[in-house]
Amino acid sequence: MSSMQEQISVFENSKREKLKREKPYIYEKVIKYADKVARGESIAILQFQYDYTCNFKCEHCSADKFMHKTRQSRDADERRVFTVDDVRELSRQGDAMGLAHIVITGGEPLVYPDFDEVVKAIDPDRWFITSDTNGWLLDEEKARHLKSIGVDKVQISLDSMIPEEHDTFRRKKGAHAQVMRAVDASLAAGLQVIIQTVVWKERARSDEFIQFLEYTKSKNIGAFVTFAKPVGVWEGRTEMMCGDGEWEHIHSLADKYNVFTHLTPGYGIDVGCIAVKRMVSITKYGDVMPCPYTHTSLGNFFNEPLKDIIDRGLALKAFAYGEKQKCLVGNEDDPFVKSHLPRMWGKPVPVPIEEVFTDEDYVGGCRV
């Protein structure tokens, strides 16, 4: 077993023991994941874009088109959007599928006036709940409150250890200082903390990135790398993307730092690209996408069961279990970037599945 695999195993076992003590119902779902994967079932984290309201205007925002309410053939103001009752139904269906983890995102979740009601509707007794945040509003009082209502983890965005660079990237003066405060406040409140960071080709091998990893190591928290993707504000900008070399370099750092990507095995299970298999993204408007960066709709939650939609995704070769793939939309060396991703550019989002995939893209050559 490699050093990286050993670290993952120790880390995974530690997480499971904590989960078993604190949330036994969710633990029982997680320990069945290996069997679910063996049967070809999804163990998806539900990345839930409950609302697109945000207090930032970030340089790279992947949800930019959703924020501006562009969509195929329907006026923005007429679209059905999630209510708290819909959240409760999403929770019920996901729980019935044996899923265990939901991430509330957007937008900036901590500006939502009904955030507490959303957490209650998800039901912390049945789900491990993470909230994304840019950290701007996350002080000690807010962190303690999040913990008290059942949020388990916060995923805080930090994109440079150089304050001016982070503030420029996030287009918000003082953002870096607020992140530093948010990290310490969250740890003090007993929340689990992950730092999410965007890495583009130029940053991947920089001294600043190592400084960033030294910081997360000093705090004994994980660093989750999101590689630059040519969607949202960066639509079509493939020059920002990393390739095999950068991906391999980042993963090589895992022996020294707790740094991981979407390709790092989760729950002790390696599924390659996690789209559909270990993550789906659900928009404010009910569309279920393979991941937050693959802007095609596999189906709409308001029209059909979540399980049927996810099964449709698993029937596509790109997302099916089998040969381990690279990140389909975050690695410039993956063929999907040239063959399918451009079919989503220049269109209202999410793009209907039939405009992105043909019969040949399905396992067995037949649409589901």
Short mmCIF file of C-alpha atoms in Angstrom, two decimals:
data_model
loop_
_atom_site.label_atom_id
_atom_site.label_comp_id
_atom_site.label_asym_id
_atom_site.label_seq_id
_atom_site.Cartn_x
_atom_site.Cartn_y
_atom_site.Cartn_z
CA MET A 1 0.00 0.00 0.00
CA SER A 2 1.39 3.44 -0.96
CA SER A 3 1.92 6.21 1.58
CA MET A 4 -1.00 8.14 0.06
CA GLN A 5 -3.29 5.09 0.27
CA GLU A 6 -2.27 4.54 3.89
CA GLN A 7 -3.09 8.16 4.74
CA ILE A 8 -6.47 7.88 3.04
CA SER A 9 -7.20 4.67 4.94
CA VAL A 10 -6.29 6.17 8.32
CA PHE A 11 -8.22 9.35 7.56
CA GLU A 12 -11.25 7.41 6.33
CA ASN A 13 -11.32 5.17 9.39
CA SER A 14 -11.03 8.19 11.66
CA LYS A 15 -13.96 9.89 9.90
CA ARG A 16 -16.07 6.76 10.15
CA GLU A 17 -15.44 6.32 13.86
CA LYS A 18 -16.44 9.93 14.48
CA LEU A 19 -19.55 9.47 12.34
CA LYS A 20 -20.45 6.27 14.17
CA ARG A 21 -20.33 8.09 17.50
CA GLU A 22 -22.12 11.26 16.45
CA LYS A 23 -24.49 10.22 13.66
CA PRO A 24 -25.04 6.45 13.77
CA TYR A 25 -27.90 6.47 11.25
CA ILE A 26 -25.72 8.15 8.64
CA TYR A 27 -22.81 5.84 9.51
CA GLU A 28 -24.99 2.85 8.70
CA LYS A 29 -25.62 4.28 5.23
CA VAL A 30 -21.94 5.00 4.59
CA ILE A 31 -20.74 1.51 5.49
CA LYS A 32 -23.05 0.13 2.79
CA TYR A 33 -21.44 2.25 0.07
CA ALA A 34 -18.99 -0.39 -1.11
CA ASP A 35 -21.85 -2.81 -1.70
CA LYS A 36 -23.84 -0.14 -3.54
CA VAL A 37 -20.90 0.56 -5.84
CA ALA A 38 -20.49 -3.16 -6.49
CA ARG A 39 -24.11 -3.21 -7.65
CA GLY A 40 -23.49 -0.22 -9.91
CA GLU A 41 -25.50 2.22 -7.78
CA SER A 42 -24.61 5.84 -7.15
CA ILE A 43 -23.30 7.00 -3.79
CA ALA A 44 -23.64 10.64 -4.79
CA ILE A 45 -23.08 13.65 -2.63
CA LEU A 46 -25.95 15.98 -3.44
CA GLN A 47 -24.36 19.33 -4.29
CA PHE A 48 -27.45 21.46 -3.80
CA GLN A 49 -27.51 24.91 -5.41
CA TYR A 50 -30.44 26.10 -3.33
CA ASP A 51 -30.16 29.72 -4.45
CA TYR A 52 -27.78 31.85 -6.52
CA THR A 53 -27.92 34.96 -4.35
CA CYS A 54 -24.34 36.00 -3.57
CA ASN A 55 -22.44 38.86 -1.96
CA PHE A 56 -19.38 38.31 -4.19
CA LYS A 57 -18.72 38.57 -7.94
CA CYS A 58 -15.77 36.19 -8.28
CA GLU A 59 -13.47 36.22 -11.30
CA HIS A 60 -13.98 32.51 -12.05
CA CYS A 61 -17.62 31.95 -10.99
CA SER A 62 -18.86 28.70 -12.54
CA ALA A 63 -22.49 29.50 -11.66
CA ASP A 64 -22.48 32.88 -13.43
CA LYS A 65 -24.99 31.87 -16.11
CA PHE A 66 -27.36 30.44 -13.51
CA MET A 67 -27.14 33.65 -11.50
CA HIS A 68 -28.15 35.64 -14.55
CA LYS A 69 -31.17 33.37 -15.01
CA THR A 70 -30.60 32.23 -18.57
CA ARG A 71 -32.44 29.09 -19.49
CA GLN A 72 -33.76 27.16 -22.45
CA SER A 73 -37.09 28.42 -23.84
CA ARG A 74 -38.63 29.65 -20.60
CA ASP A 75 -38.83 33.08 -19.04
CA ALA A 76 -36.74 33.27 -15.90
CA ASP A 77 -39.55 34.61 -13.75
CA GLU A 78 -41.83 31.67 -14.60
CA ARG A 79 -39.50 28.91 -13.57
CA ARG A 80 -40.34 26.74 -10.60
CA VAL A 81 -37.72 26.99 -7.88
CA PHE A 82 -37.03 25.02 -4.72
CA THR A 83 -39.16 25.72 -1.67
CA VAL A 84 -38.52 24.37 1.80
CA ASP A 85 -41.17 21.70 1.15
CA ASP A 86 -39.28 20.66 -2.00
CA VAL A 87 -36.10 20.42 0.05
CA ARG A 88 -37.89 18.10 2.43
CA GLU A 89 -38.91 15.86 -0.51
CA LEU A 90 -35.36 15.88 -1.89
CA SER A 91 -34.15 14.76 1.52
CA ARG A 92 -36.70 11.96 1.62
CA GLN A 93 -35.85 10.64 -1.83
CA GLY A 94 -32.11 10.84 -1.30
CA ASP A 95 -32.38 9.09 2.06
CA ALA A 96 -34.47 6.33 0.47
CA MET A 97 -31.62 5.83 -2.02
CA GLY A 98 -29.19 5.38 0.87
CA LEU A 99 -27.35 8.63 0.21
CA ALA A 100 -25.73 10.36 3.17
CA HIS A 101 -24.09 13.69 2.34
CA ILE A 102 -25.52 16.97 1.08
CA VAL A 103 -23.66 20.19 0.37
CA ILE A 104 -25.61 23.44 0.48
CA THR A 105 -24.16 25.86 -2.03
CA GLY A 106 -25.15 28.60 -4.43
CA GLY A 107 -24.43 31.51 -4.49
CA GLU A 108 -23.38 32.19 -0.92
CA PRO A 109 -25.48 30.09 1.48
CA LEU A 110 -24.89 32.29 4.51
CA VAL A 111 -26.84 35.15 2.95
CA TYR A 112 -29.99 33.03 2.50
CA PRO A 113 -32.71 34.31 4.85
CA ASP A 114 -34.20 30.80 5.11
CA PHE A 115 -30.91 28.93 5.58
CA ASP A 116 -31.97 27.54 8.97
CA GLU A 117 -35.25 26.25 7.52
CA VAL A 118 -33.36 24.56 4.68
CA VAL A 119 -31.07 22.75 7.13
CA LYS A 120 -34.07 21.63 9.18
CA ALA A 121 -35.86 20.38 6.03
CA ILE A 122 -32.80 18.36 5.01
CA ASP A 123 -32.80 16.82 8.52
CA PRO A 124 -29.39 16.66 10.23
CA ASP A 125 -30.30 13.32 11.80
CA ARG A 126 -30.49 11.74 8.35
CA TRP A 127 -27.76 13.63 6.48
CA PHE A 128 -24.20 14.79 6.92
CA ILE A 129 -24.53 18.48 6.03
CA THR A 130 -21.82 20.71 4.59
CA SER A 131 -22.19 24.36 3.70
CA ASP A 132 -19.99 26.12 1.17
CA THR A 133 -19.03 29.67 2.05
CA ASN A 134 -16.74 32.49 1.02
CA GLY A 135 -16.26 33.21 4.73
CA TRP A 136 -17.37 36.84 4.65
CA LEU A 137 -20.17 36.38 7.21
CA LEU A 138 -18.65 33.49 9.17
CA ASP A 139 -17.65 34.91 12.54
CA GLU A 140 -17.62 33.13 15.89
CA GLU A 141 -21.32 33.72 16.57
CA LYS A 142 -22.34 32.45 13.12
CA ALA A 143 -20.08 29.40 13.40
CA ARG A 144 -21.57 28.42 16.76
CA HIS A 145 -25.04 28.89 15.30
CA LEU A 146 -24.30 26.66 12.31
CA LYS A 147 -23.07 23.95 14.64
CA SER A 148 -26.15 24.28 16.84
CA ILE A 149 -28.64 23.79 13.98
CA GLY A 150 -26.92 20.67 12.63
CA VAL A 151 -24.36 21.77 10.05
CA ASP A 152 -21.42 19.37 10.29
CA LYS A 153 -18.81 20.96 8.05
CA VAL A 154 -18.01 24.20 6.28
CA GLN A 155 -16.06 24.37 3.04
CA ILE A 156 -14.37 27.77 2.93
CA SER A 157 -12.91 29.24 -0.25
CA LEU A 158 -9.34 30.58 -0.23
CA ASP A 159 -7.52 31.15 -3.51
CA SER A 160 -4.22 32.72 -2.50
CA MET A 161 -2.16 33.21 0.63
CA ILE A 162 -1.33 36.67 -0.69
CA PRO A 163 -4.20 38.86 0.57
CA GLU A 164 -4.24 41.19 -2.43
CA GLU A 165 -4.36 38.26 -4.87
CA HIS A 166 -7.25 36.55 -3.09
CA ASP A 167 -9.18 39.81 -2.77
CA THR A 168 -8.68 40.55 -6.48
CA PHE A 169 -9.72 37.02 -7.48
CA ARG A 170 -12.84 37.28 -5.34
CA ARG A 171 -13.38 40.95 -6.25
CA LYS A 172 -13.92 41.85 -2.61
CA LYS A 173 -11.47 43.93 -0.60
CA GLY A 174 -10.87 42.38 2.80
CA ALA A 175 -12.03 38.90 1.71
CA HIS A 176 -8.72 37.25 2.67
CA ALA A 177 -8.86 38.60 6.22
CA GLN A 178 -12.43 37.39 6.57
CA VAL A 179 -11.40 33.87 5.49
CA MET A 180 -8.66 33.78 8.14
CA ARG A 181 -11.26 34.78 10.73
CA ALA A 182 -13.78 32.24 9.41
CA VAL A 183 -11.35 29.33 9.63
CA ASP A 184 -10.46 30.03 13.26
CA ALA A 185 -14.09 30.69 14.21
CA SER A 186 -15.26 27.43 12.64
CA LEU A 187 -12.58 25.36 14.31
CA ALA A 188 -13.38 26.96 17.68
CA ALA A 189 -17.06 26.10 17.21
CA GLY A 190 -16.29 22.44 16.59
CA LEU A 191 -17.21 22.45 12.91
CA GLN A 192 -15.26 20.31 10.51
CA VAL A 193 -13.40 22.57 8.10
CA ILE A 194 -12.20 22.11 4.53
CA ILE A 195 -10.46 24.81 2.56
CA GLN A 196 -11.48 24.82 -1.10
CA THR A 197 -9.09 26.43 -3.54
CA VAL A 198 -9.09 26.99 -7.29
CA VAL A 199 -5.92 25.96 -9.12
CA TRP A 200 -5.16 27.01 -12.67
CA LYS A 201 -2.13 26.09 -14.77
CA GLU A 202 0.06 28.98 -13.61
CA ARG A 203 -0.72 28.45 -9.91
CA ALA A 204 -0.26 24.67 -9.76
CA ARG A 205 3.54 24.74 -9.32
CA SER A 206 3.87 28.15 -7.68
CA ASP A 207 5.59 28.98 -4.41
CA GLU A 208 2.35 30.60 -3.27
CA PHE A 209 0.47 27.30 -3.61
CA ILE A 210 3.00 25.58 -1.33
CA GLN A 211 2.56 28.43 1.16
CA PHE A 212 -1.18 27.78 0.98
CA LEU A 213 -0.66 24.07 1.75
CA GLU A 214 1.67 24.93 4.63
CA TYR A 215 -1.12 27.06 6.06
CA THR A 216 -3.75 24.30 5.84
CA LYS A 217 -1.25 21.83 7.32
CA SER A 218 -0.59 24.21 10.23
CA LYS A 219 -4.32 24.24 10.91
CA ASN A 220 -4.58 20.45 10.49
CA ILE A 221 -7.35 20.81 7.92
CA GLY A 222 -7.80 19.42 4.43
CA ALA A 223 -7.15 21.37 1.24
CA PHE A 224 -9.58 20.55 -1.54
CA VAL A 225 -8.31 21.53 -4.98
CA THR A 226 -10.83 22.53 -7.62
CA PHE A 227 -9.03 22.70 -10.95
CA ALA A 228 -9.94 25.57 -13.27
CA LYS A 229 -12.72 24.67 -15.66
CA PRO A 230 -13.79 26.47 -18.87
CA VAL A 231 -17.36 27.13 -17.76
CA GLY A 232 -19.24 30.03 -16.22
CA VAL A 233 -17.23 33.25 -16.39
CA TRP A 234 -14.31 31.22 -17.78
CA GLU A 235 -16.43 29.54 -20.47
CA GLY A 236 -14.20 28.44 -23.35
CA ARG A 237 -10.99 29.56 -21.64
CA THR A 238 -9.13 26.27 -21.97
CA GLU A 239 -5.79 28.05 -21.55
CA MET A 240 -6.54 28.24 -17.80
CA MET A 241 -6.87 24.47 -17.53
CA CYS A 242 -4.39 22.06 -15.99
CA GLY A 243 -3.38 18.82 -17.68
CA ASP A 244 -2.06 15.43 -16.62
CA GLY A 245 1.22 16.95 -15.41
CA GLU A 246 -0.43 19.38 -13.03
CA TRP A 247 -2.89 16.78 -11.75
CA GLU A 248 -0.06 14.32 -11.05
CA HIS A 249 1.94 17.05 -9.33
CA ILE A 250 -0.94 17.99 -7.02
CA HIS A 251 -1.61 14.37 -6.10
CA SER A 252 2.12 13.83 -5.42
CA LEU A 253 1.89 16.46 -2.68
CA ALA A 254 -0.56 14.29 -0.72
CA ASP A 255 2.33 12.45 0.94
CA LYS A 256 3.27 15.70 2.71
CA TYR A 257 0.00 17.63 2.84
CA ASN A 258 -3.65 16.76 3.31
CA VAL A 259 -4.47 17.89 -0.23
CA PHE A 260 -7.06 16.13 -2.34
CA THR A 261 -9.12 16.49 -5.50
CA HIS A 262 -12.29 14.99 -6.92
CA LEU A 263 -10.19 12.02 -8.06
CA THR A 264 -8.96 11.23 -4.56
CA PRO A 265 -10.86 8.11 -3.39
CA GLY A 266 -13.75 8.99 -1.09
CA TYR A 267 -15.20 6.65 1.56
CA GLY A 268 -12.20 4.45 0.75
CA ILE A 269 -13.63 3.80 -2.74
CA ASP A 270 -11.96 4.80 -6.02
CA VAL A 271 -14.47 5.51 -8.79
CA GLY A 272 -12.30 7.79 -10.94
CA CYS A 273 -14.22 10.85 -12.12
CA ILE A 274 -16.94 11.21 -9.51
CA ALA A 275 -19.61 12.79 -11.73
CA VAL A 276 -22.94 10.99 -11.14
CA LYS A 277 -21.21 8.08 -9.37
CA ARG A 278 -20.20 10.10 -6.31
CA MET A 279 -21.68 13.51 -6.95
CA VAL A 280 -24.56 15.20 -8.69
CA SER A 281 -25.41 18.88 -8.71
CA ILE A 282 -29.01 20.01 -8.26
CA THR A 283 -29.89 23.51 -9.38
CA LYS A 284 -32.30 25.96 -7.84
CA TYR A 285 -34.62 25.12 -10.73
CA GLY A 286 -34.62 21.36 -10.13
CA ASP A 287 -32.26 20.31 -12.91
CA VAL A 288 -29.87 17.51 -11.98
CA MET A 289 -26.41 17.89 -13.51
CA PRO A 290 -23.56 15.32 -13.49
CA CYS A 291 -21.43 17.74 -11.47
CA PRO A 292 -21.34 21.50 -10.78
CA TYR A 293 -19.24 22.09 -13.91
CA THR A 294 -20.93 19.84 -16.46
CA HIS A 295 -23.81 22.11 -17.40
CA THR A 296 -26.19 19.62 -18.93
CA SER A 297 -29.46 18.48 -17.35
CA LEU A 298 -29.93 14.74 -16.85
CA GLY A 299 -33.53 15.44 -15.88
CA ASN A 300 -35.56 17.63 -13.56
CA PHE A 301 -36.35 16.72 -9.97
CA PHE A 302 -39.72 18.44 -10.17
CA ASN A 303 -40.77 16.13 -13.03
CA GLU A 304 -39.42 12.68 -12.11
CA PRO A 305 -37.80 10.79 -9.22
CA LEU A 306 -34.19 11.56 -8.33
CA LYS A 307 -33.26 7.88 -8.65
CA ASP A 308 -34.50 7.68 -12.24
CA ILE A 309 -32.48 10.77 -13.17
CA ILE A 310 -29.29 9.47 -11.58
CA ASP A 311 -29.76 6.07 -13.21
CA ARG A 312 -30.04 7.85 -16.56
CA GLY A 313 -26.71 9.49 -15.87
CA LEU A 314 -25.09 6.18 -14.97
CA ALA A 315 -26.25 4.82 -18.34
CA LEU A 316 -23.96 7.29 -20.12
CA LYS A 317 -20.49 5.94 -20.88
CA ALA A 318 -18.88 9.12 -19.58
CA PHE A 319 -20.32 8.59 -16.10
CA ALA A 320 -20.73 4.81 -15.88
CA TYR A 321 -18.70 2.61 -13.58
CA GLY A 322 -15.78 0.89 -15.28
CA GLU A 323 -12.56 2.30 -16.62
CA LYS A 324 -11.18 5.03 -14.35
CA GLN A 325 -11.47 8.38 -16.09
CA LYS A 326 -9.69 11.65 -15.63
CA CYS A 327 -11.78 14.62 -14.54
CA LEU A 328 -13.94 15.03 -17.62
CA VAL A 329 -14.24 18.82 -17.52
CA GLY A 330 -11.19 19.84 -15.47
CA ASN A 331 -8.30 18.20 -17.33
CA GLU A 332 -7.25 19.63 -20.69
CA ASP A 333 -5.91 16.20 -21.67
CA ASP A 334 -9.27 14.45 -21.37
CA PRO A 335 -11.03 13.96 -24.75
CA PHE A 336 -14.38 15.03 -23.25
CA VAL A 337 -13.09 18.62 -23.12
CA LYS A 338 -12.91 18.74 -26.92
CA SER A 339 -15.69 16.33 -27.83
CA HIS A 340 -18.56 17.27 -25.53
CA LEU A 341 -17.82 20.33 -23.44
CA PRO A 342 -18.08 22.76 -26.41
CA ARG A 343 -21.65 21.52 -26.97
CA MET A 344 -22.55 23.29 -23.71
CA TRP A 345 -20.89 26.61 -24.56
CA GLY A 346 -22.78 29.62 -25.84
CA LYS A 347 -26.17 28.25 -24.78
CA PRO A 348 -28.62 28.85 -21.94
CA VAL A 349 -27.87 26.52 -19.05
CA PRO A 350 -28.31 23.78 -18.22
CA VAL A 351 -28.20 22.43 -21.77
CA PRO A 352 -30.72 19.59 -22.39
CA ILE A 353 -29.13 16.16 -22.35
CA GLU A 354 -30.12 15.41 -25.95
CA GLU A 355 -28.07 18.39 -27.17
CA VAL A 356 -24.92 17.05 -25.54
CA PHE A 357 -25.13 13.26 -25.81
CA THR A 358 -26.10 10.99 -28.71
CA ASP A 359 -27.15 7.34 -28.77
CA GLU A 360 -23.51 6.37 -29.14
CA ASP A 361 -22.76 7.94 -25.76
CA TYR A 362 -24.98 5.47 -23.90
CA VAL A 363 -23.93 2.07 -22.64
CA GLY A 364 -25.43 -0.37 -25.13
CA GLY A 365 -25.98 2.43 -27.67
CA CYS A 366 -29.51 3.21 -26.50
CA ARG A 367 -30.93 6.28 -24.76
CA VAL A 368 -32.58 5.83 -21.37
#
